[in-house]
PDB file of C-alpha atoms in Angstrom:
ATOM      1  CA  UNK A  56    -113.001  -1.768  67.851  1.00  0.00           C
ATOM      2  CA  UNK A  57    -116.044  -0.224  69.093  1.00  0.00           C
ATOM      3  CA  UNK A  58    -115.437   3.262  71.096  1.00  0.00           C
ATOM      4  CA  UNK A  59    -118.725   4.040  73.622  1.00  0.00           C
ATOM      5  CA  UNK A  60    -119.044   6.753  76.037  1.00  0.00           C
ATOM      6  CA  UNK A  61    -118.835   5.825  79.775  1.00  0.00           C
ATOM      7  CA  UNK A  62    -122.082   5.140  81.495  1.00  0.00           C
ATOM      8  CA  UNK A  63    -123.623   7.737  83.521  1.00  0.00           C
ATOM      9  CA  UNK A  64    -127.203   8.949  83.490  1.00  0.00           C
ATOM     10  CA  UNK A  65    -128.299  10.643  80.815  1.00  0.00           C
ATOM     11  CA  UNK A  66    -129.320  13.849  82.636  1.00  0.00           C
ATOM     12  CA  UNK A  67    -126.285  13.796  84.177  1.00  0.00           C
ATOM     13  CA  UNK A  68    -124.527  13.408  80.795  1.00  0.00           C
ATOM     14  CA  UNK A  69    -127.048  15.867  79.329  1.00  0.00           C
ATOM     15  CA  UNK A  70    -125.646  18.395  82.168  1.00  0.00           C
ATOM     16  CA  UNK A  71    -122.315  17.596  81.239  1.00  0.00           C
ATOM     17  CA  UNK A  72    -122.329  18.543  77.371  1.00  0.00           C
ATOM     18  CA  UNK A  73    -124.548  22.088  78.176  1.00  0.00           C
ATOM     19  CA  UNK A  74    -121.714  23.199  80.634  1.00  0.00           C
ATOM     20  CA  UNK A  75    -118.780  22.665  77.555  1.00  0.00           C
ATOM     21  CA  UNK A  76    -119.550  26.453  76.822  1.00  0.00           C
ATOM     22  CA  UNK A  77    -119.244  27.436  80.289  1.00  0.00           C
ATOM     23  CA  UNK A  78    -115.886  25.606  80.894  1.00  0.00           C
ATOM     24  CA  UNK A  79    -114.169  26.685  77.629  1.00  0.00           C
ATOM     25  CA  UNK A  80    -115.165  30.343  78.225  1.00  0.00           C
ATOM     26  CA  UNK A  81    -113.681  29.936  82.105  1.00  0.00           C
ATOM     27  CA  UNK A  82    -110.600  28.887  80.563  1.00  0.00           C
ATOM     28  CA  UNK A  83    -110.183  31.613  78.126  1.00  0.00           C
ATOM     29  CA  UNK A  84    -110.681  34.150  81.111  1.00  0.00           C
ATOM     30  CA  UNK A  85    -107.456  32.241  83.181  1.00  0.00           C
ATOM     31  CA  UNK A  86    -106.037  32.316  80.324  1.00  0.00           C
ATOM     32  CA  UNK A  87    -106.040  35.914  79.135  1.00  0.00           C
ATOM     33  CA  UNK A  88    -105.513  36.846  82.675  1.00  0.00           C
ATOM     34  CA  UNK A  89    -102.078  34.768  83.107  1.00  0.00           C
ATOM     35  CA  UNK A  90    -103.341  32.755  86.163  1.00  0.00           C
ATOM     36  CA  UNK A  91    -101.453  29.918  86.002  1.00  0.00           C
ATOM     37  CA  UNK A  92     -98.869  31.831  85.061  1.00  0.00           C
ATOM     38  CA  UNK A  93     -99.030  34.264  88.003  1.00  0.00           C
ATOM     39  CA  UNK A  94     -98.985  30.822  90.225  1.00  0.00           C
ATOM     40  CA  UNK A  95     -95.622  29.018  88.749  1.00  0.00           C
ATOM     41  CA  UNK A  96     -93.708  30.207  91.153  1.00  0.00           C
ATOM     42  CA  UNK A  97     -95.586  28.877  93.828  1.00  0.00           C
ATOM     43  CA  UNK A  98     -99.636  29.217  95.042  1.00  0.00           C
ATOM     44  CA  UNK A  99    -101.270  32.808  96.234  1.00  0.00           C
ATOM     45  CA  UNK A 100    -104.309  33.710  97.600  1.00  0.00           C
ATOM     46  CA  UNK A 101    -107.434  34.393  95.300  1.00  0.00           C
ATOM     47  CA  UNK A 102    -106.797  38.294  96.419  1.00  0.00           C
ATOM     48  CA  UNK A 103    -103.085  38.150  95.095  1.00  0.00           C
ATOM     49  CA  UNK A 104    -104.143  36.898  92.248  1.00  0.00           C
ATOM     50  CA  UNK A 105    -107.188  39.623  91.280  1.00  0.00           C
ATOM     51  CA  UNK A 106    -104.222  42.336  92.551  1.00  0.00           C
ATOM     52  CA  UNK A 107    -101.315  40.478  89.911  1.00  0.00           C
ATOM     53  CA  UNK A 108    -104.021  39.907  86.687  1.00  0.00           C
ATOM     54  CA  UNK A 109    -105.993  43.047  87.197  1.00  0.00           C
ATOM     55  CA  UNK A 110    -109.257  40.902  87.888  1.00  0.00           C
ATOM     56  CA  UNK A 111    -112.277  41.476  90.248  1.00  0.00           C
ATOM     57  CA  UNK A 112    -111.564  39.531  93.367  1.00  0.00           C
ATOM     58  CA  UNK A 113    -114.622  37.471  93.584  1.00  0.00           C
ATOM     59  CA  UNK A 114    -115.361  37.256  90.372  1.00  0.00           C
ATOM     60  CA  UNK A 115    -112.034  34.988  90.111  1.00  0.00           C
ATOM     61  CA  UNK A 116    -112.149  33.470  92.979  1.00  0.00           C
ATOM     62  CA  UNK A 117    -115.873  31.810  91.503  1.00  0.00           C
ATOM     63  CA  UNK A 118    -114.430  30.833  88.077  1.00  0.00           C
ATOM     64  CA  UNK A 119    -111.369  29.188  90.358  1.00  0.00           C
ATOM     65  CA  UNK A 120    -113.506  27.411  92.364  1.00  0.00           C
ATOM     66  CA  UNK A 121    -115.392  26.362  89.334  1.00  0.00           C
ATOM     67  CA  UNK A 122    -112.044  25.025  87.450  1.00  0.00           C
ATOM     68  CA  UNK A 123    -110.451  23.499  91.215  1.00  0.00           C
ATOM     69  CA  UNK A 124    -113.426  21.281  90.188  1.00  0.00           C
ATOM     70  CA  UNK A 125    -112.733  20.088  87.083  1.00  0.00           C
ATOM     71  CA  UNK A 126    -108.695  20.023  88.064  1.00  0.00           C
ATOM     72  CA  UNK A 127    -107.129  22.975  86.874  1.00  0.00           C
ATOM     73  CA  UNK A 128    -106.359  24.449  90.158  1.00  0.00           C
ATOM     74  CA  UNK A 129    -106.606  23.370  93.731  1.00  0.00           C
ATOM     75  CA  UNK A 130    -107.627  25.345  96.667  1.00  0.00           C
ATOM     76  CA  UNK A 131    -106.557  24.774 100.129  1.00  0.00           C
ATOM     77  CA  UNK A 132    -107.922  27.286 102.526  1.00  0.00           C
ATOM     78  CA  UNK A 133    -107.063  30.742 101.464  1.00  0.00           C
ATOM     79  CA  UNK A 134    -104.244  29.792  99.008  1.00  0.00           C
ATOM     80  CA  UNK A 135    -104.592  28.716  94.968  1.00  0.00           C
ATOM     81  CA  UNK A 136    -102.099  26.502  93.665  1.00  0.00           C
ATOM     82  CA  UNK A 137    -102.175  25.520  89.774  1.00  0.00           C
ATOM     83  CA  UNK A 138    -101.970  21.584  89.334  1.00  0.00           C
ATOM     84  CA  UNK A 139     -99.629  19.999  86.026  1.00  0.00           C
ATOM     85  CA  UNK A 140    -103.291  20.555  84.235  1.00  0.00           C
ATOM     86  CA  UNK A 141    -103.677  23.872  84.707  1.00  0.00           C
ATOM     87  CA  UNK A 142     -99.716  24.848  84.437  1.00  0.00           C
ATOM     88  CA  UNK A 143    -100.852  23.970  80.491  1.00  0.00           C
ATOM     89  CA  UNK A 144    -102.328  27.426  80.345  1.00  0.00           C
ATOM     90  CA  UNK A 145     -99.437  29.354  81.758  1.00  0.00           C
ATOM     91  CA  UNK A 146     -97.122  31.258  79.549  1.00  0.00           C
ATOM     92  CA  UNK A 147     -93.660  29.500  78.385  1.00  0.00           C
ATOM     93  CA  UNK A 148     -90.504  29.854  76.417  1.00  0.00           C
ATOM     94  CA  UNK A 149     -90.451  31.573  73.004  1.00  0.00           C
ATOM     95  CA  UNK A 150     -90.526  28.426  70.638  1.00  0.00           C
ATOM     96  CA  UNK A 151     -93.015  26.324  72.562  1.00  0.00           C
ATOM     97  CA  UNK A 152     -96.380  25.425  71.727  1.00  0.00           C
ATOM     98  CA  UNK A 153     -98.665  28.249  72.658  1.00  0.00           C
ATOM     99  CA  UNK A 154    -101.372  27.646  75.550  1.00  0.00           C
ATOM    100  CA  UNK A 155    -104.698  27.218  74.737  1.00  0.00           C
ATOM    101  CA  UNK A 156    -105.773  31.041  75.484  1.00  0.00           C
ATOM    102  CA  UNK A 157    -103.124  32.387  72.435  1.00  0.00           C
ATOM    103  CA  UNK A 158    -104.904  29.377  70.151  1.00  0.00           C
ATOM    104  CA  UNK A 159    -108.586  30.462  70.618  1.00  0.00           C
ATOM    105  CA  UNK A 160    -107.469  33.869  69.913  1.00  0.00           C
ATOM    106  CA  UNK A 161    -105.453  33.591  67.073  1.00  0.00           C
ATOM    107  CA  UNK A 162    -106.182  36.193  63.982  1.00  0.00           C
TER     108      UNK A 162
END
């Protein structure tokens, strides 16, 4: 069986694999901050969310905007809500696997 990458344009797929850095660090920084954490009980406004994680206001409210694009949150109007991909991130039970924040930090 032969595995191929889909077919897009290779600038376009050249775009793609130099923003990898950019998306892994953005989801590091929701993750450290407990974003999608701070949104399981239902969505908030990108202000809320700065006041419950301690972050700048606009500053999150770009990297949320950059990851509503790739799926990890939504935004609709004023409010943030996290989507099943980006509830992945948030914090769980004692005994689960740990999200993807706790992995890239591990000692």
């Amino acid at each position: 069986m032969t595995v191929t990458a889909p077919e897009v344009p290779a600038p376009v797929r050249m775009q793609q694999l130099l923003s990898g850095f950019e998306v892994s660090q953005a989801l590091y920084v929701v993750a450290e901050l407990g974003v999608a954490t701070a949104l399981l009980d239902g969505p908030r406004t990108v202000k809320e969310l700065a006041l419950a994680t301690g972050a700048d206001a606009d500053a999150l409210g770009r990297i949320i905007r950059f990851l509503a694009s790739l799926g990890v949150f939504q935004t609709n109007g004023e409010t943030v809500p996290v989507t099943d991909l980006g509830r992945t991130l948030a914090d769980g039970p004692p005994g689960l696997r740990p999200r993807p924040g706790q992995v890239l930090d591990a000692d």
